[in-house]
PDB file of C-alpha atoms and ligand atoms in Angstrom:
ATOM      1  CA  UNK J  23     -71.873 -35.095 -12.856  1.00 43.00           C
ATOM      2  CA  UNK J  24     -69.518 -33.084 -10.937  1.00 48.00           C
ATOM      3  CA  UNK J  25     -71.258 -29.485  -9.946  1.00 54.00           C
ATOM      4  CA  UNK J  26     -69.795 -26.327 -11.764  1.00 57.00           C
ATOM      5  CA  UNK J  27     -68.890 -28.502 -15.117  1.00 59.00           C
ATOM      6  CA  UNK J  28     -69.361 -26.809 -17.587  1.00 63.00           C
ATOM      7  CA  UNK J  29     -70.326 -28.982 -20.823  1.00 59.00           C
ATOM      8  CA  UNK J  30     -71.550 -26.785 -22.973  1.00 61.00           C
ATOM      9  CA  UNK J  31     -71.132 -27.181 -26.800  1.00 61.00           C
ATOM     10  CA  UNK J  32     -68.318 -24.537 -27.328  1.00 62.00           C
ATOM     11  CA  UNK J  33     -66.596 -26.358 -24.356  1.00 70.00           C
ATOM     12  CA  UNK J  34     -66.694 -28.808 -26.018  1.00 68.00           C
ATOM     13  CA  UNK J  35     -65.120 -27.698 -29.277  1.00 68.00           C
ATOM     14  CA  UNK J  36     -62.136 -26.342 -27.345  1.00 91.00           C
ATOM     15  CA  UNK J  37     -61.403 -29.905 -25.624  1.00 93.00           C
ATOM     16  CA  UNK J  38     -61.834 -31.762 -28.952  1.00 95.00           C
ATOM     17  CA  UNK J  39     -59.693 -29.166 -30.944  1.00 95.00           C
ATOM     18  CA  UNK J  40     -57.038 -28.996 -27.750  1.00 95.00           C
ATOM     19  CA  UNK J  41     -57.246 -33.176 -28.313  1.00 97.00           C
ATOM     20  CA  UNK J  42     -56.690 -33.053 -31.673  1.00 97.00           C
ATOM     21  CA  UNK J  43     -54.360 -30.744 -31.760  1.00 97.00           C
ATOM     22  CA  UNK J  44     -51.708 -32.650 -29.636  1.00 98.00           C
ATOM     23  CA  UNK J  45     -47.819 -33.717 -30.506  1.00 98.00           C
ATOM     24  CA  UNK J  46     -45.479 -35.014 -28.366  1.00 98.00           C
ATOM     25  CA  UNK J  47     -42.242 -32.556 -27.478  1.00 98.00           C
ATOM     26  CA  UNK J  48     -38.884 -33.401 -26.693  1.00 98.00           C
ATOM     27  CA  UNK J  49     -37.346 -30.298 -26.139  1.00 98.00           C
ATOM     28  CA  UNK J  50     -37.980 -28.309 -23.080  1.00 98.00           C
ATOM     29  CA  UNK J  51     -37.162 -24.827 -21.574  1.00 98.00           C
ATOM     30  CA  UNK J  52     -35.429 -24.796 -18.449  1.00 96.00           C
ATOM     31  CA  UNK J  53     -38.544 -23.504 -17.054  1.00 97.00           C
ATOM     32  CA  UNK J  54     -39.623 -24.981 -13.415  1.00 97.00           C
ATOM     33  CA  UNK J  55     -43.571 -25.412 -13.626  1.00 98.00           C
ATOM     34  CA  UNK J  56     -45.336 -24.509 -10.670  1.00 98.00           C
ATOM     35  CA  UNK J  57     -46.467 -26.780  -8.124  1.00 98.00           C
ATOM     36  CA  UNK J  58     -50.326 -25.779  -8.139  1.00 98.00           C
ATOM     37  CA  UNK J  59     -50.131 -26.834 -11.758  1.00 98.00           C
ATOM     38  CA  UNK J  60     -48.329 -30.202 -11.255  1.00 98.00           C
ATOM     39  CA  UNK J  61     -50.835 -31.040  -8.436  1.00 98.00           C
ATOM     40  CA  UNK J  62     -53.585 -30.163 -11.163  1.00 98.00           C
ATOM     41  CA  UNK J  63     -52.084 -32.125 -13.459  1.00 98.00           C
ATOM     42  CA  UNK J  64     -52.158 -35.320 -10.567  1.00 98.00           C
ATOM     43  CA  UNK J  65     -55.445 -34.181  -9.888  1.00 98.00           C
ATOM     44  CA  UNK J  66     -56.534 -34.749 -13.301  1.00 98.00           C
ATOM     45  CA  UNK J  67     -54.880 -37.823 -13.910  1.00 98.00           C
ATOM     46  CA  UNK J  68     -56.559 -39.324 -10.626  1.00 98.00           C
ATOM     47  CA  UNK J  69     -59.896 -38.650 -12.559  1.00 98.00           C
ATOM     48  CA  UNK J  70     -59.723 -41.084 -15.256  1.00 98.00           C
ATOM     49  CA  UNK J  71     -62.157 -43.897 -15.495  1.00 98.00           C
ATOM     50  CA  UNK J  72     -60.650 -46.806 -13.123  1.00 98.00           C
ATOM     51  CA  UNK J  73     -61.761 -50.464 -13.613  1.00 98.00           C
ATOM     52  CA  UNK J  74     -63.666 -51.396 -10.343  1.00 98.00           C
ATOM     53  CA  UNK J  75     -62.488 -48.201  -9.015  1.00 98.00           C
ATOM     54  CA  UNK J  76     -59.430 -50.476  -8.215  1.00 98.00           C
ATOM     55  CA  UNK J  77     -56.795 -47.541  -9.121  1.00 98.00           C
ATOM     56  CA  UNK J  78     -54.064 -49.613  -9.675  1.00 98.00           C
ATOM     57  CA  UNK J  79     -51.750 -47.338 -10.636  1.00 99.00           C
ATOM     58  CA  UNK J  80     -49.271 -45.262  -8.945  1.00 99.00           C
ATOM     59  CA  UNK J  81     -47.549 -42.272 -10.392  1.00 99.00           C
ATOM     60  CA  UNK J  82     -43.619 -41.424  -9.138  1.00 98.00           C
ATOM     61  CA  UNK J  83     -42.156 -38.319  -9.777  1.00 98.00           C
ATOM     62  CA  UNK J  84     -38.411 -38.167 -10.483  1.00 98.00           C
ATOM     63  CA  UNK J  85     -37.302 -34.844  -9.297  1.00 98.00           C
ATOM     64  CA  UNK J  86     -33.519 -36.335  -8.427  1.00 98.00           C
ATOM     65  CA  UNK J  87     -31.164 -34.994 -11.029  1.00 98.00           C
ATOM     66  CA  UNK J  88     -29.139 -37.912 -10.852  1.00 98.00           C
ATOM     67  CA  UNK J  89     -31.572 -40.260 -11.143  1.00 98.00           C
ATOM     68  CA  UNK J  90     -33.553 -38.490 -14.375  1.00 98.00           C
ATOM     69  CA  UNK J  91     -29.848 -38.837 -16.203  1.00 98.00           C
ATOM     70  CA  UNK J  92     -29.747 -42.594 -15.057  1.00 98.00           C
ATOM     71  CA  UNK J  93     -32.971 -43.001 -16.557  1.00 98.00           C
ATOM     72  CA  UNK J  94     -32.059 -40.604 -19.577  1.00 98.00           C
ATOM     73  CA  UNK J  95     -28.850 -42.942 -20.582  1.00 98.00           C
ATOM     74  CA  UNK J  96     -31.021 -46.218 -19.912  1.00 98.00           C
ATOM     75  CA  UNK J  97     -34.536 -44.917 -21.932  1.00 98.00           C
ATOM     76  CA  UNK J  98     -31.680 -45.079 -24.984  1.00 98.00           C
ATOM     77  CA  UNK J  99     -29.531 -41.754 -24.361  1.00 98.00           C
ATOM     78  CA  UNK J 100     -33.182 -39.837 -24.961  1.00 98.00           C
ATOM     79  CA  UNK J 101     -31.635 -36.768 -23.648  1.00 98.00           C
ATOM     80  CA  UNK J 102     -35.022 -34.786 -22.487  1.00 98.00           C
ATOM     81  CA  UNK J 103     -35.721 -37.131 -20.101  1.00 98.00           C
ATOM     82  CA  UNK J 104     -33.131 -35.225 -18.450  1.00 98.00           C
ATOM     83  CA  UNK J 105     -33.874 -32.213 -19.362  1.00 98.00           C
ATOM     84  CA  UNK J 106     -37.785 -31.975 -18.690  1.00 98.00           C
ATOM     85  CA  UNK J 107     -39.190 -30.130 -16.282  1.00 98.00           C
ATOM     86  CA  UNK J 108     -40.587 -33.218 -14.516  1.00 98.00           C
ATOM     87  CA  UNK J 109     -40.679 -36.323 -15.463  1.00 98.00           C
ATOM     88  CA  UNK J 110     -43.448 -38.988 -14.275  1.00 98.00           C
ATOM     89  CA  UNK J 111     -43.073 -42.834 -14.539  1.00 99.00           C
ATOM     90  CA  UNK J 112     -46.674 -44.231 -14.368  1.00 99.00           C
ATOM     91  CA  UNK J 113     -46.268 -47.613 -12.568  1.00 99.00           C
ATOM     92  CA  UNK J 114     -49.136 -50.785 -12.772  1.00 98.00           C
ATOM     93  CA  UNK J 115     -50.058 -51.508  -9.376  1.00 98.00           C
ATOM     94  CA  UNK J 116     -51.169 -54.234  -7.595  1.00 98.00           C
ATOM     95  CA  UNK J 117     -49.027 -53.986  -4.746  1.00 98.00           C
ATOM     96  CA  UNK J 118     -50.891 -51.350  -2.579  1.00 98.00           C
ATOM     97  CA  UNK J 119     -54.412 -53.731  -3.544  1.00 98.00           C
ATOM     98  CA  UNK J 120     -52.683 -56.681  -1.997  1.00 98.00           C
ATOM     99  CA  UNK J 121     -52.197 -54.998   0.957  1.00 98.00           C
ATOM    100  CA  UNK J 122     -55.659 -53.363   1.399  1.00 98.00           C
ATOM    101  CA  UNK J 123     -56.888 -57.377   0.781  1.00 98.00           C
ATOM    102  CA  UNK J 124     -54.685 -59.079   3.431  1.00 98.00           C
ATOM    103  CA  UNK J 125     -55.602 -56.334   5.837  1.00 98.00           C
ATOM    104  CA  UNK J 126     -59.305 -57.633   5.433  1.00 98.00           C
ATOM    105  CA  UNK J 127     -57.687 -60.939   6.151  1.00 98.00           C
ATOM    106  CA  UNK J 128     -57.896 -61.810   2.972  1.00 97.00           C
ATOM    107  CA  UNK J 129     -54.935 -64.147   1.165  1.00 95.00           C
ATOM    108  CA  UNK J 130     -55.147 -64.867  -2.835  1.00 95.00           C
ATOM    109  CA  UNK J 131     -52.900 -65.417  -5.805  1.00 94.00           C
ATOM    110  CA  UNK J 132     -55.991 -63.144  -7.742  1.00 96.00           C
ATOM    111  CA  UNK J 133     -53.381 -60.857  -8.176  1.00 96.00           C
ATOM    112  CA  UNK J 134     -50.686 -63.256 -10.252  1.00 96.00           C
ATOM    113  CA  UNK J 135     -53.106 -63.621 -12.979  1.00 97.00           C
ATOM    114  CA  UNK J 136     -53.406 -62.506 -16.645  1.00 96.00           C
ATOM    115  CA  UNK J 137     -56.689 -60.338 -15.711  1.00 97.00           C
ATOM    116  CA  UNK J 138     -55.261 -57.855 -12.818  1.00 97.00           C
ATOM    117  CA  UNK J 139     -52.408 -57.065 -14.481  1.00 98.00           C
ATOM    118  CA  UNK J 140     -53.982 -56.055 -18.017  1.00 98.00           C
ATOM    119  CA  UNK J 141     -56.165 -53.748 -15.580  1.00 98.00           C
ATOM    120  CA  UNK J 142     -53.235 -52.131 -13.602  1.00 98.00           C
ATOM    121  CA  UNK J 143     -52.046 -51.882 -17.207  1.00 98.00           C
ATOM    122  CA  UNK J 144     -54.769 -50.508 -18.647  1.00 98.00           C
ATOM    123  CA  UNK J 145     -55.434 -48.267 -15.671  1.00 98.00           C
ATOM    124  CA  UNK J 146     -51.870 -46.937 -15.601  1.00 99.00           C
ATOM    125  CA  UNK J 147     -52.564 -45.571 -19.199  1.00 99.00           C
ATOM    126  CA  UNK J 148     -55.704 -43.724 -18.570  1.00 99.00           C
ATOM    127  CA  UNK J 149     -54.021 -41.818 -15.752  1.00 99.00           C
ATOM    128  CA  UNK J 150     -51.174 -41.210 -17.543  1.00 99.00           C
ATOM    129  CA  UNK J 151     -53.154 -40.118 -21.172  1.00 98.00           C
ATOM    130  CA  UNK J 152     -55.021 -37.512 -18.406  1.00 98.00           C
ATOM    131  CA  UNK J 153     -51.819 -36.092 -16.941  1.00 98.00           C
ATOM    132  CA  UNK J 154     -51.017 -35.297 -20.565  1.00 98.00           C
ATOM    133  CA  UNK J 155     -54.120 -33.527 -21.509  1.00 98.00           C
ATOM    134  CA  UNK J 156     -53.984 -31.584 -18.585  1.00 98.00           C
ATOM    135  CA  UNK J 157     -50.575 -30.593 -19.007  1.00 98.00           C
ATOM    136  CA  UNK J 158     -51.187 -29.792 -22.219  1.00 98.00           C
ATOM    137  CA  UNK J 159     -53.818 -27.543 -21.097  1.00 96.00           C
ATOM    138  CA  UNK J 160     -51.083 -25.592 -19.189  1.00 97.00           C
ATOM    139  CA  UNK J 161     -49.233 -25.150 -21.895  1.00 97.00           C
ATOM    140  CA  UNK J 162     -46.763 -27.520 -21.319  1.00 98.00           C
ATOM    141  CA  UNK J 163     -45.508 -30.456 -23.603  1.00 98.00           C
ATOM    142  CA  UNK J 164     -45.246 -33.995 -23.556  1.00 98.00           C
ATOM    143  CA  UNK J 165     -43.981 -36.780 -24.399  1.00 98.00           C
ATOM    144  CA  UNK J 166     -44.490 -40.733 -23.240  1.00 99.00           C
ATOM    145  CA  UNK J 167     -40.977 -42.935 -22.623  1.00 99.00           C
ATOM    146  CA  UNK J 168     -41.634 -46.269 -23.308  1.00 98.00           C
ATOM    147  CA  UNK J 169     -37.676 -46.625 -23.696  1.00 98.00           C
ATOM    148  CA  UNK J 170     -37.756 -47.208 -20.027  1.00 98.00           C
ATOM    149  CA  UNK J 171     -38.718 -50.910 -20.543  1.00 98.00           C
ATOM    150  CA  UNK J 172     -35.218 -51.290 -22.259  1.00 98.00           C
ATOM    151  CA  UNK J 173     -33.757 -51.526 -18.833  1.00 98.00           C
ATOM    152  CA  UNK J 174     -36.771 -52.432 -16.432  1.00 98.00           C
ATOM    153  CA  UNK J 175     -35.089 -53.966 -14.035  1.00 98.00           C
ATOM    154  CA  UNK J 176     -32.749 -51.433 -13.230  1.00 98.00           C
ATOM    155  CA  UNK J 177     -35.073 -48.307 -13.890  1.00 98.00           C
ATOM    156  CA  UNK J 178     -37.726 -50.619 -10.984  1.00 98.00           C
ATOM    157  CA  UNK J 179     -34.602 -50.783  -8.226  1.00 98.00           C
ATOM    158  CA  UNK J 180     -33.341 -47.205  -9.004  1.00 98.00           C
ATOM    159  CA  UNK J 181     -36.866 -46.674  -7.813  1.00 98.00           C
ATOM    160  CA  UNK J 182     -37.526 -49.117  -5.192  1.00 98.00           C
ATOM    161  CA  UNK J 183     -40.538 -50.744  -6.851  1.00 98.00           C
ATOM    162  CA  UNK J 184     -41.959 -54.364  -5.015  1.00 98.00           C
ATOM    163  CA  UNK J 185     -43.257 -56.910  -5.873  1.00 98.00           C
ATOM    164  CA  UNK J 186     -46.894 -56.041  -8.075  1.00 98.00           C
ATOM    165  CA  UNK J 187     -45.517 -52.886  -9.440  1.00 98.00           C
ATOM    166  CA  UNK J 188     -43.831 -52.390 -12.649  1.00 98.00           C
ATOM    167  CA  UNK J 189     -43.174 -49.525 -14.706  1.00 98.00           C
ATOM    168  CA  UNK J 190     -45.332 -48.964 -17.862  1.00 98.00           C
ATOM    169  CA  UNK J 191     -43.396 -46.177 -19.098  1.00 99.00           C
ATOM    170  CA  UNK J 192     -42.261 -42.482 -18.171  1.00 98.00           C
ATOM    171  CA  UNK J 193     -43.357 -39.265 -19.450  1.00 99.00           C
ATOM    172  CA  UNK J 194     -41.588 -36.120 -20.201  1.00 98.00           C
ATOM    173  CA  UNK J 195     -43.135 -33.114 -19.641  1.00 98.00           C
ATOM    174  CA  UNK J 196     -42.443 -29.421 -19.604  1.00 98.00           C
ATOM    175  CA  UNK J 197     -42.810 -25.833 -21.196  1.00 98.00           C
ATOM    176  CA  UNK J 198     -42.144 -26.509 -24.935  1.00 98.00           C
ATOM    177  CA  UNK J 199     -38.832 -25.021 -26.824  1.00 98.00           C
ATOM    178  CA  UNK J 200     -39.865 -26.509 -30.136  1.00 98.00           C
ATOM    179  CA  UNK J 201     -42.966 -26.514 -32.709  1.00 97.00           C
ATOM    180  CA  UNK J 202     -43.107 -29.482 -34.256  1.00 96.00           C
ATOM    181  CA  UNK J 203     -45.911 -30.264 -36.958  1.00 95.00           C
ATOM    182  CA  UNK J 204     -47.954 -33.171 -36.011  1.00 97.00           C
ATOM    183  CA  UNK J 205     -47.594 -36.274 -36.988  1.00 97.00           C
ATOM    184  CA  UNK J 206     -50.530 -37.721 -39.339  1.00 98.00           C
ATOM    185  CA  UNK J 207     -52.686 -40.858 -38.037  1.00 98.00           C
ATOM    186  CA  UNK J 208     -53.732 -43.642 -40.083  1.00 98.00           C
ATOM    187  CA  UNK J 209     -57.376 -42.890 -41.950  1.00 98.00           C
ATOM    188  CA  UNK J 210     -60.228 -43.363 -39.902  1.00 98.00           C
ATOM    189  CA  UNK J 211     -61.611 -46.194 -42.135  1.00 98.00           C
ATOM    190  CA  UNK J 212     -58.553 -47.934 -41.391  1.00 98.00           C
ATOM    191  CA  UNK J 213     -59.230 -48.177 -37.737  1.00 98.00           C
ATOM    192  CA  UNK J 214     -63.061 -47.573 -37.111  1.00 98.00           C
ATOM    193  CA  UNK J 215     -65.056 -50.382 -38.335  1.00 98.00           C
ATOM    194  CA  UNK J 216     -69.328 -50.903 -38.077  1.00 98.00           C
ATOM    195  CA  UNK J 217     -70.655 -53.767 -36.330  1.00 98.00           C
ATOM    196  CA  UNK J 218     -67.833 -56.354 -37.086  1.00 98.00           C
ATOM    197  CA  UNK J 219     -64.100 -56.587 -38.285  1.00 98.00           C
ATOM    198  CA  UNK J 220     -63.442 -56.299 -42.221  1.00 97.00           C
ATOM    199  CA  UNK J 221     -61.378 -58.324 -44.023  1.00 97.00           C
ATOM    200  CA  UNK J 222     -57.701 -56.635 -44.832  1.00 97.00           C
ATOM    201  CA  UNK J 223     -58.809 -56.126 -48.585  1.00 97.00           C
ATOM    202  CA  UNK J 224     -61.645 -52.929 -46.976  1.00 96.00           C
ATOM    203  CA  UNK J 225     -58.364 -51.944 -44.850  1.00 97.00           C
ATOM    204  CA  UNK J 226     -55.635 -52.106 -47.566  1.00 98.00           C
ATOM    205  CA  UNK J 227     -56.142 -48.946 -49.616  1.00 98.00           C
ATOM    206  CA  UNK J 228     -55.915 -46.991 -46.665  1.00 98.00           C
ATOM    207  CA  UNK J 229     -52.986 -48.577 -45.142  1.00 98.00           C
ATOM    208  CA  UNK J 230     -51.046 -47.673 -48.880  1.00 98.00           C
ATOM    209  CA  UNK J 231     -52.726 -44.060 -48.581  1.00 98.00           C
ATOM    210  CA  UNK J 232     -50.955 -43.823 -45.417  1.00 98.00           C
ATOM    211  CA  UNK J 233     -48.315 -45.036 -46.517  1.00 98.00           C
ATOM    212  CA  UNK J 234     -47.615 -42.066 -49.109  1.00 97.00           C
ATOM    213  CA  UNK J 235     -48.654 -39.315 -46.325  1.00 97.00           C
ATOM    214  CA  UNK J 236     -45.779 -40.733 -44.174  1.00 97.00           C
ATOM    215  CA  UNK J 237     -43.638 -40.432 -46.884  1.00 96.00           C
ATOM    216  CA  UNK J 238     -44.662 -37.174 -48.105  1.00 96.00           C
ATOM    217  CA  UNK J 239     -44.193 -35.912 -44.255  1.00 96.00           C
ATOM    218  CA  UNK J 240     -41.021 -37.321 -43.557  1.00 94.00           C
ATOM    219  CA  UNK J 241     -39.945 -36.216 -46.956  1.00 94.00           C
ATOM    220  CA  UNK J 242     -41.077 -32.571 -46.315  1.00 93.00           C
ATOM    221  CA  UNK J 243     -38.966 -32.578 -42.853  1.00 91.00           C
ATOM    222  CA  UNK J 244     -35.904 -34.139 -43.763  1.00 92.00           C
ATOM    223  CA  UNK J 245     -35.628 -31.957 -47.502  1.00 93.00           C
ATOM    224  CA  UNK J 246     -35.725 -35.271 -48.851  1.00 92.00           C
ATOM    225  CA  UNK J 247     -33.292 -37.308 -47.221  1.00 94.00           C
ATOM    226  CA  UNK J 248     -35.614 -39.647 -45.055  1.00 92.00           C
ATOM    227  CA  UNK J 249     -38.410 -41.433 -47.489  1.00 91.00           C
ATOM    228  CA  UNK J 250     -39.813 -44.330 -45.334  1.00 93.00           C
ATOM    229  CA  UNK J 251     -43.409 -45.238 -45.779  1.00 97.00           C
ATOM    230  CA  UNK J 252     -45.393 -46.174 -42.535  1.00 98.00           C
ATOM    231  CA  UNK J 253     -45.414 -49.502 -43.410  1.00 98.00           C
ATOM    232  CA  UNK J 254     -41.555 -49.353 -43.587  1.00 97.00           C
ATOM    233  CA  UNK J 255     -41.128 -47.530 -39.998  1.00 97.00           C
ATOM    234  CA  UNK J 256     -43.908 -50.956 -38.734  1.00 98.00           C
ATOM    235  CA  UNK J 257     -41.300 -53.183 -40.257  1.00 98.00           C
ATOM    236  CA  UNK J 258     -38.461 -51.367 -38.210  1.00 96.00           C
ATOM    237  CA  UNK J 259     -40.397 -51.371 -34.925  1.00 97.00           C
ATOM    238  CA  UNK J 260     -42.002 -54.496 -35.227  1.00 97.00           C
ATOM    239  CA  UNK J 261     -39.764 -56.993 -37.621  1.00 98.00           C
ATOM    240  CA  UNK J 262     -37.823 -58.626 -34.819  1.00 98.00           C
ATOM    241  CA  UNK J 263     -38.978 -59.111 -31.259  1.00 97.00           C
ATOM    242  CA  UNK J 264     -37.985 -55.896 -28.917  1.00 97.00           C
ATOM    243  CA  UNK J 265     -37.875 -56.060 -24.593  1.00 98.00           C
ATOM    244  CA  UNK J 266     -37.585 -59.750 -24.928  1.00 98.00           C
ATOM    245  CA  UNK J 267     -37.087 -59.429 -20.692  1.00 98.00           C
ATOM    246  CA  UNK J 268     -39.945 -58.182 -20.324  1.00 98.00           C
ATOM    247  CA  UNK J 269     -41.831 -61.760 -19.500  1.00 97.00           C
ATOM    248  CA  UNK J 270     -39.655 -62.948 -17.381  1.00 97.00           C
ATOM    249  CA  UNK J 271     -38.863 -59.913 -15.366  1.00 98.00           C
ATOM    250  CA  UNK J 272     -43.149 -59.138 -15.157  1.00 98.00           C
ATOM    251  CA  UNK J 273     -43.096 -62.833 -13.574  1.00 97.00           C
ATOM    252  CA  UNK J 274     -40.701 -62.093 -11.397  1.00 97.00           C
ATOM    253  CA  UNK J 275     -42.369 -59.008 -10.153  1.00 98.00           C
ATOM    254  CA  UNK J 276     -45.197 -61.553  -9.527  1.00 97.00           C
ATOM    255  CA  UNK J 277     -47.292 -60.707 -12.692  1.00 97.00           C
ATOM    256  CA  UNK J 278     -49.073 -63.121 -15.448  1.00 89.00           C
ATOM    257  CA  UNK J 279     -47.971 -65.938 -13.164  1.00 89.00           C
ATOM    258  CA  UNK J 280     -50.823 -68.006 -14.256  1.00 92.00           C
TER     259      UNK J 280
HETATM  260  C1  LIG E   4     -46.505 -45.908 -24.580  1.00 66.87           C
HETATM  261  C2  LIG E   4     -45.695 -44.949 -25.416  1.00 66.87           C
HETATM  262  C3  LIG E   4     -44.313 -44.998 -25.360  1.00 66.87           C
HETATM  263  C4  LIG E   4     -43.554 -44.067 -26.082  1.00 66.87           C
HETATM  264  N1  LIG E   4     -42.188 -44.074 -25.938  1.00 66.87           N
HETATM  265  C5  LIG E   4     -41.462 -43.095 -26.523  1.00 66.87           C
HETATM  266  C6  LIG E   4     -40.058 -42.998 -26.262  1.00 66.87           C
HETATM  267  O1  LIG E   4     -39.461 -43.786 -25.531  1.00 66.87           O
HETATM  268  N2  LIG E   4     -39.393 -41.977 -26.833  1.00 66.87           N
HETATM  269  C7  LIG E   4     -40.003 -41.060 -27.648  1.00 66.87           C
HETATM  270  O2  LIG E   4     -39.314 -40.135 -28.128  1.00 66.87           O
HETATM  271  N3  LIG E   4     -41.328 -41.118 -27.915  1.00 66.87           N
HETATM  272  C8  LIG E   4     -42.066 -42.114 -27.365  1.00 66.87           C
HETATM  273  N4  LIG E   4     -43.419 -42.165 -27.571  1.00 66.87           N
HETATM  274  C9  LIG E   4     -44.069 -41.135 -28.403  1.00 66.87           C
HETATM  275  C10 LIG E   4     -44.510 -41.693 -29.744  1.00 66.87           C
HETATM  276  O3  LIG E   4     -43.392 -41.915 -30.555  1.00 66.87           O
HETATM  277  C11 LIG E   4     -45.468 -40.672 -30.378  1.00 66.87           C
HETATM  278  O4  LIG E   4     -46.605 -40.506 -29.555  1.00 66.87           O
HETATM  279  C12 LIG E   4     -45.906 -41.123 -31.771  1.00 66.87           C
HETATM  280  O5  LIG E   4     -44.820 -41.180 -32.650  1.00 66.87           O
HETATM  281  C13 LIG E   4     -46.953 -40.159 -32.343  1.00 66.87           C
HETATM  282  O6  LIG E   4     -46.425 -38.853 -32.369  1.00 66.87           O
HETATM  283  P1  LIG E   4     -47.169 -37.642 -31.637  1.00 66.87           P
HETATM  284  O7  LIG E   4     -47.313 -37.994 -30.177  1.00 66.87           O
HETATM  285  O8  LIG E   4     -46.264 -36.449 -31.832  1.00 66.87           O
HETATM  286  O9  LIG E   4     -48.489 -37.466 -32.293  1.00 66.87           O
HETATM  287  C14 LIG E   4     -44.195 -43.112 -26.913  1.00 66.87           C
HETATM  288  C15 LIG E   4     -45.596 -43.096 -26.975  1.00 66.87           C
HETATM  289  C16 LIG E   4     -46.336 -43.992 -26.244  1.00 66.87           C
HETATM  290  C17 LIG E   4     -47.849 -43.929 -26.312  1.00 66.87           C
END
């Protein structure tokens, strides 16, 4: 363990209650943050757990103006993409790997398979779910842009990605000019499970218990005029395929080849 860490119970508390107390913000104060606390904020996300230690991630930052509002209209006109304070797109990375490989003279198509790229994925996210802790813990807000993926291959040459890199998605962040409430999660029975997978029938009641939280919230925020369950907003984001590039523009990239 790292000297000087201190894990003490009541440490503890205060990172489980700052976790759980977490909602993603899309409006931002036009309020520069700092550099020492975006380097602590890379410094944190460099810190997550890294399969292999392969870090196959790479983070840029998109402090261009122009650029953020390219990415702003593309993302699905989500305005505070523009507006944030920074905004990060965390990028799956194999390309840096395949050079550290050749220069050990050292040719392979390991990296076109199924396998590396679920870990650049997968590695991409845990740097990225750090960043937003810590910047949380600066009292900033965030929130992740998957709506970069509508436009991939534009948002990758606005930024000059190669071959073996691909962006995952962007994230907003910045000091907060809203409170939102946050958003309710699906009951724990519904998604921790002992020793083996139930059938639906043990998941059911909580998915329809759900359900009528959803409604209840959205209810409560809209004074009645939005009443979708959570099962309805699933049907919405998951009735008809979405991103159907996104296979053929990962191959071309050089990804999931085989
Ligand atoms: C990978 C990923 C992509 C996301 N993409 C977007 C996005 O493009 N736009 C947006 O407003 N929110 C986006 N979100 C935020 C989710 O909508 C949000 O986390 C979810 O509704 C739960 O709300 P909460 O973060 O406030 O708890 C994304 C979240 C994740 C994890």
């Amino acid at each position: 363990m790292t000297e000087g860490v201190d894990l003490t119970m009541t440490h503890q508390v205060d990172i489980t209650k700052h976790l759980q107390s977490h909602r993603s913000i899309r409006k931002f104060k036009q309020q520069p943050i700092p550099a020492d606390v975006k380097e602590d904020i890379l410094s944190s996300a460099q810190m997550a757990s890294t399969s292999s230690h392969v870090q196959a991630y790479s983070i840029i930052g998109v402090t261009d103006q122009e650029k953020k509002r390219q990415i702003a209209e593309w993302a699905g006109q989500q305005s505070y993409v523009e507006q944030c304070g920074h905004f990060l797109v965390f990028c799956a990375d194999l390309n840096r790997l395949e050079h550290v490989l050749s220069k050990q003279g050292v040719e392979t198509d390991s990296f076109n398979h199924t396998e590396p790229f679920l870990v650049a994925s997968v590695d991409a996210a845990l740097a990225a779910q750090n960043a937003a802790i810590a910047a949380e813990a600066h009292g900033l807000g965030t929130v992740y842009i998957g709506g970069i993926r509508n436009e991939i291959q534009k948002v990758s040459d606005l930024l000059n990605l190669p071959d073996l890199v691909y962006p995952v998605f962007g994230m907003c962040m910045g000091y907060p000019d809203q409170d939102p409430a946050q958003k309710p999660r699906l009951p724990q029975e519904a998604i921790y499970f002992e020793n083996e997978y139930p059938t639906y029938e043990h998941i059911e009641s909580h998915v329809e218990e759900f359900d009528n939280v959803m409604k209840h919230y959205y209810e409560e925020r809209t004074q009645g005029k939005r009443t979708d369950t959570w099962s309805d907003m699933m049907v919405k984001t998951l009735g008809e395929p979405r991103r159907t590039h996104m296979k053929s523009f990962l191959q071309s990239k050089g990804f999931m080849l085989k």
